[in-house]
Structures are given as C-alpha cells and as structure tokens.
Amino acid sequence: MSFQITIEPLGQAVAVRDGQTVLDACLRAGVWLPHACGHGVCGTCKVQVLEGECEHNESSSFALMDFERDEGKILACCATASTDIVVEADIDEDPDAQFLPLEDYRAELVEARMLTPTIRGLWLKPDRPVSFQAGQYVMLQVPGVEGERAFSIANSPDEALIELHIRRVPEGRATGWLHDTLQVGQTLHFTAPSGRFFVRKSAGLPLIFVAGGSGLSSPKSMILDLLAEGSTLPITLVQGARNEGELYFRELFEQLAQKHPNFNYVPALSDLPADTGWSGARGYAHEALKARFEGDFRGHQAYLCGPPPMIEGCIATLMQGRLFERDIYTEKFFTAADAANAAPRSPLFRKL
C-alpha cells in the first residue's frame, strides 16, 4: 500500500510506501526537508500535519513533546503515513541548492591509509557515479553496527572515487571497525547525498573556511570544487591542529596556494613547545583566523567544520568582527547517543 505526501508551501506531491518514513520518501524524490540526526532525537525535521494521519513510531519525547503531538506535529525522520497526508515544512528558498534525490550505493574500498594518528582515509569506488554538492555527506552502513553513520565527502564532485576521512572515536564500534577491520577489496553500502552544507556561490562574496580534525573533509571538497570551476573569489582556509602530525593534506593546500593566487592557506598549531621550529601560526584556529583578517570579517561568508569548541570559538570571533549568522554556515551531526545528553543550543548561534 502506498500513500501520497503533499509538501507545503511547495505544493509538491511524492509517493510514500507503507512503512517508509516521511523524510525518506521526500529525500528520495529530490524534495529536501530540514533534518539532522535521522533518529528522532534532535527535532530538526519537525513538520506540521495539515491533513491526514501519521504514526509517530520511535520519535523521542524530548524532541517531540506531548502537546506538540496533540497539535499535529511529527518528526519526519520517524513518522510514517497512515493515509494521504499534507504537511507544512519550514523550507527556505535557496538559489544554490541542487535538489538531488537520495539514492543507495554499493562501493568497493580501493585504498585506505592513515592520514593522522587518529584519522583514516578511505577511497571507495561506487557501483555508479554519485551526484552530490561539495560539502554534503554520505550515510554509511557499518557491518554489525545498528544505524547508519554520517561522513562528509572529501573529494570534489567531478572525481570518480568517494573519499572519506574517518576519525577514530574512543570506544566507538563503527569507527573502530572502519579503522581496524575494514580492508581493501571489501564492500560497503551507503546512501547519498545528504545535508545542506554547500557554498552559496551566487552571493559572490569572499570565502572563509575553517577546519579542525576530520572536519577538513567538507572544506577540501568545497575548495577543490571552487578552484576546478575557475572561481576567482578570494578563498581562505584556516586549518587547525594540535601538532604537525595531525596537520594532514598540508602539501596539497600549499600547492593549491602556489597555483591559485586567490587561494590562501593558513595552518595553525595549538600544542607546540616554544622552541619548535614551526614558522606558521601558533594557537587555536579562531586565533589564527582573527590574526589573518585583523579582526574584521565584514563582506565575507564563513564555513566552519570541526569539533564544537572550535566552532564556538570561531563563531564568537566572527561575530566580534562584524560577520553575523546569515553569512556563517556550520555542519553538525547527531547520533542516537545524543538522546541521553541533549546538549543545549549555543547562546551565540541559533543554527547549532
């Protein structure tokens, strides 16, 4: 049995199979709905049902409270339609968004190597080309682990292989398997593309990227894509790491900076002895960012990828330098374990 979902204010209708979630049906039809965790935890995919009936299924009572259920709200990532339904979603028009349908892929691991002591690079050959916007991510199935895991795509959209940077999470079953068990020649399955983290090219503004740890993956994809297209916009990448051993792909970015006059690379190391012969920036990423632009970020766009403390520090620095929320973009992932923690939003930035 199948039903129809009509999404307002788009007025677009998509088919949904029996047992298929509202979110999955929309994404596979190329209709984007706001979402993040996919587990009914974060509440990002909350929509209003205007007509019809739904089952809430595993929706968290924290993310969707009882009074909201009574008002007809659902979490699209968990809810399934019991009849034809009409939903109203908070969808912003974005001229740079490509509405690409979510698809399933099978891929062979053709290369794997350690990029840092804690980050393993994986290069996957998919069974067919993957369409995505630079900055988006895949949802990867890890054998023996319940639920998919989100990993940003590190290659540009015109490359054949899918490149992932996997940071080992202490006691993490998924990243532990991807580091210790996965070998070249094995097959993995994933869905793609996911996310709304992409460059707003139509704005025509100079671009700032700040990356920390495996958060380098999205900016790497975005910068390679921009340069491949021949963008002449000023592009700056600030890459933060504790030491040189964790500063990966440094040679690539230095070569790009030599080849492209509009690209500037700023590596910053935060945990070095004073007598170390490092000639680059010292301190945290947000400190290097402030020094590079002398504390004035007006007329720019910023894209931040990395651990929450880095993102918080960068947001504060950018806002102090007169760059505000409409021109600051971040990517955050949630897991099912977040249900137990339910971290509060940043007081600085409502998008977090």
Short mmCIF file of C-alpha atoms in Angstrom, two decimals:
data_model
loop_
_atom_site.label_atom_id
_atom_site.label_comp_id
_atom_site.label_asym_id
_atom_site.label_seq_id
_atom_site.Cartn_x
_atom_site.Cartn_y
_atom_site.Cartn_z
CA MET A 1 0.00 0.00 0.00
CA SER A 2 1.23 3.49 -0.77
CA PHE A 3 0.07 6.99 0.09
CA GLN A 4 0.77 10.49 -1.13
CA ILE A 5 2.55 13.26 0.76
CA THR A 6 1.92 16.84 -0.30
CA ILE A 7 4.57 19.26 0.97
CA GLU A 8 3.58 22.86 1.57
CA PRO A 9 4.47 25.60 0.76
CA LEU A 10 6.00 23.87 -2.29
CA GLY A 11 2.73 22.23 -3.29
CA GLN A 12 4.76 19.21 -4.45
CA ALA A 13 3.44 15.66 -4.02
CA VAL A 14 5.51 12.49 -3.57
CA ALA A 15 4.59 8.85 -3.12
CA VAL A 16 5.38 7.05 0.14
CA ARG A 17 5.48 3.29 0.58
CA ASP A 18 3.89 1.50 3.50
CA GLY A 19 6.36 1.76 6.41
CA GLN A 20 8.59 4.34 4.68
CA THR A 21 9.25 7.47 6.73
CA VAL A 22 8.04 10.85 5.54
CA LEU A 23 11.62 12.13 5.40
CA ASP A 24 12.96 9.19 3.38
CA ALA A 25 10.13 9.45 0.85
CA CYS A 26 10.76 13.16 0.34
CA LEU A 27 14.54 12.89 0.06
CA ARG A 28 14.36 10.03 -2.42
CA ALA A 29 12.04 12.14 -4.56
CA GLY A 30 14.53 15.02 -4.51
CA VAL A 31 12.44 17.14 -2.10
CA TRP A 32 14.60 18.43 0.74
CA LEU A 33 13.20 18.72 4.26
CA PRO A 34 15.23 20.14 7.17
CA HIS A 35 16.79 17.26 9.13
CA ALA A 36 19.92 16.30 11.03
CA CYS A 37 20.06 13.18 13.19
CA GLY A 38 17.71 10.78 11.42
CA HIS A 39 16.98 9.09 14.76
CA GLY A 40 14.11 11.18 16.17
CA VAL A 41 16.47 12.87 18.61
CA CYS A 42 17.23 16.43 17.52
CA GLY A 43 13.82 17.73 16.38
CA THR A 44 15.22 19.41 13.25
CA CYS A 45 12.79 17.56 10.96
CA LYS A 46 9.65 18.62 12.86
CA VAL A 47 6.78 19.41 10.47
CA GLN A 48 3.09 20.21 10.84
CA VAL A 49 0.48 17.75 9.54
CA LEU A 50 -2.34 19.78 7.98
CA GLU A 51 -4.38 16.84 6.70
CA GLY A 52 -4.29 13.06 7.20
CA GLU A 53 -2.94 10.68 9.85
CA CYS A 54 0.55 9.51 10.80
CA GLU A 55 2.21 7.10 13.21
CA HIS A 56 4.92 8.69 15.38
CA ASN A 57 6.90 5.43 15.86
CA GLU A 58 10.25 5.97 17.64
CA SER A 59 10.04 9.76 17.97
CA SER A 60 11.77 10.93 21.15
CA SER A 61 9.50 12.54 23.73
CA PHE A 62 12.24 15.12 24.25
CA ALA A 63 12.38 16.12 20.56
CA LEU A 64 8.59 15.93 20.11
CA MET A 65 6.63 16.72 23.26
CA ASP A 66 3.13 15.51 24.01
CA PHE A 67 1.48 18.88 23.41
CA GLU A 68 3.21 19.09 20.00
CA ARG A 69 1.83 15.68 19.06
CA ASP A 70 -1.62 16.91 20.07
CA GLU A 71 -1.11 19.92 17.78
CA GLY A 72 -0.44 17.59 14.83
CA LYS A 73 3.33 17.90 14.63
CA ILE A 74 5.53 14.93 13.64
CA LEU A 75 9.22 14.14 13.27
CA ALA A 76 9.58 13.37 9.57
CA CYS A 77 12.54 11.04 10.14
CA CYS A 78 10.40 8.67 12.24
CA ALA A 79 6.78 9.22 11.23
CA THR A 80 5.01 7.02 8.69
CA ALA A 81 1.81 7.90 6.86
CA SER A 82 -1.40 6.02 7.64
CA THR A 83 -3.36 7.94 4.97
CA ASP A 84 -2.62 10.52 2.30
CA ILE A 85 -1.18 13.50 4.19
CA VAL A 86 -0.44 17.18 3.70
CA VAL A 87 2.48 18.57 5.71
CA GLU A 88 3.83 22.08 6.15
CA ALA A 89 7.61 22.39 6.46
CA ASP A 90 9.97 25.28 7.15
CA ILE A 91 11.70 25.25 3.76
CA ASP A 92 13.80 28.22 2.73
CA GLU A 93 14.28 29.00 -0.94
CA ASP A 94 17.98 28.76 -1.78
CA PRO A 95 19.15 29.55 -5.32
CA ASP A 96 22.32 27.49 -4.81
CA ALA A 97 20.61 24.29 -3.68
CA GLN A 98 20.56 21.34 -6.04
CA PHE A 99 17.65 19.04 -5.27
CA LEU A 100 19.33 15.69 -5.79
CA PRO A 101 17.41 12.51 -4.94
CA LEU A 102 18.76 10.32 -2.17
CA GLU A 103 19.99 7.01 -3.61
CA ASP A 104 21.51 3.74 -2.37
CA TYR A 105 25.03 2.75 -3.45
CA ARG A 106 27.36 -0.21 -3.15
CA ALA A 107 31.09 0.55 -3.18
CA GLU A 108 34.40 -1.29 -3.05
CA LEU A 109 37.21 0.01 -0.84
CA VAL A 110 40.14 0.51 -3.24
CA GLU A 111 42.54 2.44 -0.98
CA ALA A 112 42.97 3.11 2.72
CA ARG A 113 45.71 4.87 4.64
CA MET A 114 46.26 6.71 7.90
CA LEU A 115 46.18 10.47 7.37
CA THR A 116 46.99 11.26 11.02
CA PRO A 117 47.44 9.05 14.10
CA THR A 118 43.64 9.12 14.58
CA ILE A 119 42.17 9.71 11.10
CA ARG A 120 41.98 7.02 8.43
CA GLY A 121 41.32 7.96 4.81
CA LEU A 122 39.06 5.68 2.76
CA TRP A 123 38.67 5.77 -1.03
CA LEU A 124 35.55 3.99 -2.29
CA LYS A 125 34.69 3.01 -5.86
CA PRO A 126 30.86 3.18 -6.11
CA ASP A 127 28.81 0.98 -8.42
CA ARG A 128 27.82 4.11 -10.39
CA PRO A 129 28.62 7.85 -10.26
CA VAL A 130 27.41 9.68 -7.13
CA SER A 131 25.77 13.08 -7.67
CA PHE A 132 26.32 15.49 -4.78
CA GLN A 133 27.13 19.08 -3.94
CA ALA A 134 30.56 19.74 -2.45
CA GLY A 135 30.08 19.82 1.31
CA GLN A 136 27.42 17.11 1.51
CA TYR A 137 27.80 13.75 3.25
CA VAL A 138 27.01 10.04 2.95
CA MET A 139 25.13 7.84 5.41
CA LEU A 140 27.34 4.76 5.69
CA GLN A 141 26.24 1.30 6.83
CA VAL A 142 28.83 -0.31 9.13
CA PRO A 143 28.54 -4.11 9.44
CA GLY A 144 27.48 -5.24 12.89
CA VAL A 145 26.54 -1.71 13.99
CA GLU A 146 22.93 -0.58 14.25
CA GLY A 147 22.08 2.61 12.40
CA GLU A 148 23.94 4.46 9.67
CA ARG A 149 26.82 6.85 10.32
CA ALA A 150 27.32 10.22 8.64
CA PHE A 151 30.65 11.03 6.99
CA SER A 152 31.37 14.10 4.87
CA ILE A 153 32.60 13.60 1.32
CA ALA A 154 36.17 14.92 0.90
CA ASN A 155 36.56 14.72 -2.87
CA SER A 156 35.19 17.17 -5.42
CA PRO A 157 32.02 16.19 -7.32
CA ASP A 158 33.94 15.63 -10.57
CA GLU A 159 36.09 12.82 -9.12
CA ALA A 160 35.15 9.16 -9.55
CA LEU A 161 36.11 7.86 -6.09
CA ILE A 162 34.34 8.79 -2.88
CA GLU A 163 36.85 9.94 -0.27
CA LEU A 164 36.02 9.78 3.45
CA HIS A 165 38.06 10.85 6.49
CA ILE A 166 37.24 8.63 9.49
CA ARG A 167 38.31 9.86 12.91
CA ARG A 168 38.55 7.09 15.49
CA VAL A 169 36.05 7.73 18.29
CA PRO A 170 37.23 6.24 21.61
CA GLU A 171 35.24 3.05 22.22
CA GLY A 172 33.24 3.74 19.05
CA ARG A 173 32.15 0.48 17.45
CA ALA A 174 31.58 1.99 14.00
CA THR A 175 34.83 3.95 13.69
CA GLY A 176 36.70 1.12 15.42
CA TRP A 177 35.52 -1.32 12.72
CA LEU A 178 36.36 1.15 9.94
CA HIS A 179 39.87 1.56 11.34
CA ASP A 180 40.73 -1.98 12.46
CA THR A 181 38.68 -4.43 10.39
CA LEU A 182 37.83 -2.87 7.03
CA GLN A 183 40.33 -3.89 4.35
CA VAL A 184 40.88 -3.02 0.68
CA GLY A 185 38.60 -5.11 -1.54
CA GLN A 186 35.68 -5.21 0.89
CA THR A 187 32.27 -3.78 0.00
CA LEU A 188 30.35 -1.08 1.85
CA HIS A 189 26.87 0.36 1.35
CA PHE A 190 25.80 3.98 1.75
CA THR A 191 23.09 6.45 0.80
CA ALA A 192 23.84 9.87 -0.66
CA PRO A 193 23.70 12.81 -0.89
CA SER A 194 22.69 14.24 2.49
CA GLY A 195 22.98 17.67 4.06
CA ARG A 196 22.56 21.34 3.19
CA PHE A 197 26.18 22.35 3.72
CA PHE A 198 27.34 23.81 0.40
CA VAL A 199 28.83 27.03 -0.88
CA ARG A 200 26.39 29.83 -1.60
CA LYS A 201 28.19 30.76 -4.80
CA SER A 202 25.53 33.16 -6.05
CA ALA A 203 26.34 35.60 -3.23
CA GLY A 204 29.69 36.35 -4.88
CA LEU A 205 31.40 37.04 -1.53
CA PRO A 206 34.97 36.20 -0.46
CA LEU A 207 35.01 32.83 1.30
CA ILE A 208 36.49 31.73 4.63
CA PHE A 209 36.81 28.06 5.53
CA VAL A 210 37.89 26.92 8.99
CA ALA A 211 38.57 23.24 9.62
CA GLY A 212 39.70 21.19 12.58
CA GLY A 213 40.42 17.46 12.71
CA SER A 214 38.42 15.35 10.25
CA GLY A 215 36.27 18.44 9.70
CA LEU A 216 38.71 19.14 6.88
CA SER A 217 36.77 16.80 4.59
CA SER A 218 33.94 19.18 3.60
CA PRO A 219 36.15 22.27 3.08
CA LYS A 220 38.56 20.17 0.98
CA SER A 221 35.69 19.14 -1.30
CA MET A 222 34.30 22.66 -1.49
CA ILE A 223 37.64 24.33 -2.20
CA LEU A 224 38.60 21.79 -4.87
CA ASP A 225 35.20 22.29 -6.50
CA LEU A 226 35.53 26.09 -6.50
CA LEU A 227 39.04 26.05 -7.94
CA ALA A 228 38.10 23.44 -10.57
CA GLU A 229 35.29 25.72 -11.71
CA GLY A 230 37.74 28.58 -12.10
CA SER A 231 36.35 30.70 -9.25
CA THR A 232 38.23 33.96 -8.82
CA LEU A 233 36.72 34.79 -5.44
CA PRO A 234 39.23 35.21 -2.60
CA ILE A 235 39.30 31.88 -0.68
CA THR A 236 40.99 31.38 2.68
CA LEU A 237 41.38 28.07 4.51
CA VAL A 238 42.40 28.08 8.18
CA GLN A 239 43.28 24.54 9.25
CA GLY A 240 43.69 23.99 12.98
CA ALA A 241 45.57 21.08 14.53
CA ARG A 242 47.50 20.35 17.70
CA ASN A 243 50.78 19.44 16.00
CA GLU A 244 52.29 18.79 12.58
CA GLY A 245 51.41 15.08 12.76
CA GLU A 246 47.72 15.99 12.77
CA LEU A 247 48.02 18.60 10.01
CA TYR A 248 47.11 16.44 7.05
CA PHE A 249 46.91 17.38 3.35
CA ARG A 250 49.18 20.33 4.08
CA GLU A 251 51.24 19.77 0.91
CA LEU A 252 48.11 19.72 -1.25
CA PHE A 253 46.88 23.06 0.07
CA GLU A 254 50.32 24.64 -0.18
CA GLN A 255 50.47 23.56 -3.84
CA LEU A 256 46.99 24.96 -4.46
CA ALA A 257 48.02 28.26 -2.89
CA GLN A 258 51.03 28.46 -5.24
CA LYS A 259 48.91 27.63 -8.28
CA HIS A 260 45.88 29.82 -7.50
CA PRO A 261 46.57 33.44 -6.45
CA ASN A 262 43.07 33.77 -4.99
CA PHE A 263 43.59 30.87 -2.52
CA ASN A 264 45.29 31.45 0.83
CA TYR A 265 46.19 28.63 3.23
CA VAL A 266 46.73 29.25 6.95
CA PRO A 267 47.75 26.21 9.03
CA ALA A 268 47.67 26.80 12.79
CA LEU A 269 49.09 24.55 15.51
CA SER A 270 47.90 24.84 19.10
CA ASP A 271 50.08 22.42 21.07
CA LEU A 272 53.72 23.08 20.27
CA PRO A 273 56.70 23.72 22.58
CA ALA A 274 58.02 27.25 22.27
CA ASP A 275 61.35 26.04 20.86
CA THR A 276 59.80 24.05 18.00
CA GLY A 277 60.92 25.26 14.57
CA TRP A 278 57.40 25.95 13.29
CA SER A 279 57.15 29.11 11.23
CA GLY A 280 53.39 29.11 10.78
CA ALA A 281 50.58 30.37 13.01
CA ARG A 282 50.50 29.21 16.63
CA GLY A 283 47.39 28.88 18.75
CA TYR A 284 43.82 27.87 18.08
CA ALA A 285 42.05 28.14 14.75
CA HIS A 286 39.91 31.09 15.81
CA GLU A 287 43.02 32.98 16.95
CA ALA A 288 44.72 32.40 13.60
CA LEU A 289 41.50 33.46 11.87
CA LYS A 290 41.39 36.72 13.80
CA ALA A 291 45.06 37.46 13.10
CA ARG A 292 44.72 36.73 9.37
CA PHE A 293 41.83 39.18 8.92
CA GLU A 294 42.85 41.62 11.66
CA GLY A 295 39.52 41.03 13.36
CA ASP A 296 37.36 42.39 10.53
CA PHE A 297 35.23 39.87 8.61
CA ARG A 298 32.69 42.18 7.01
CA GLY A 299 31.70 41.28 3.46
CA HIS A 300 32.67 37.59 3.74
CA GLN A 301 31.00 34.22 4.08
CA ALA A 302 32.36 31.64 6.55
CA TYR A 303 32.05 27.85 6.56
CA LEU A 304 33.06 26.08 9.77
CA CYS A 305 33.77 22.35 10.19
CA GLY A 306 35.28 20.75 13.26
CA PRO A 307 34.79 19.94 16.93
CA PRO A 308 32.19 22.00 18.82
CA PRO A 309 34.74 24.05 20.85
CA MET A 310 36.42 25.16 17.63
CA ILE A 311 33.10 26.10 16.06
CA GLU A 312 32.04 28.04 19.16
CA GLY A 313 35.34 29.92 19.22
CA CYS A 314 35.13 30.77 15.53
CA ILE A 315 31.53 31.96 15.75
CA ALA A 316 32.37 34.30 18.61
CA THR A 317 35.41 35.63 16.73
CA LEU A 318 33.46 36.15 13.50
CA MET A 319 30.61 37.94 15.26
CA GLN A 320 33.02 40.19 17.13
CA GLY A 321 34.44 41.01 13.70
CA ARG A 322 31.02 42.03 12.35
CA LEU A 323 30.08 38.84 10.50
CA PHE A 324 26.71 37.51 11.53
CA GLU A 325 24.53 34.44 11.30
CA ARG A 326 23.24 34.87 7.76
CA ASP A 327 26.80 34.55 6.44
CA ILE A 328 28.08 31.82 8.79
CA TYR A 329 27.47 28.15 7.96
CA THR A 330 28.28 25.10 10.04
CA GLU A 331 27.69 21.38 9.77
CA LYS A 332 26.67 19.33 12.80
CA PHE A 333 25.93 15.61 13.05
CA PHE A 334 23.87 13.87 15.71
CA THR A 335 23.81 10.22 16.79
CA ALA A 336 21.29 8.15 18.70
CA ALA A 337 23.51 8.53 21.78
CA ASP A 338 22.74 12.25 21.80
CA ALA A 339 19.29 11.46 23.16
CA ALA A 340 20.81 10.83 26.57
CA ASN A 341 22.81 14.07 26.54
CA ALA A 342 20.53 16.54 24.73
CA ALA A 343 23.15 19.29 24.59
CA PRO A 344 21.72 22.84 24.71
CA ARG A 345 22.00 25.13 21.73
CA SER A 346 24.76 27.68 21.59
CA PRO A 347 23.63 31.03 23.08
CA LEU A 348 25.54 32.68 20.22
CA PHE A 349 24.08 30.94 17.25
CA ARG A 350 20.64 29.50 16.73
CA LYS A 351 21.70 27.26 13.79
CA LEU A 352 23.72 24.99 16.08
#
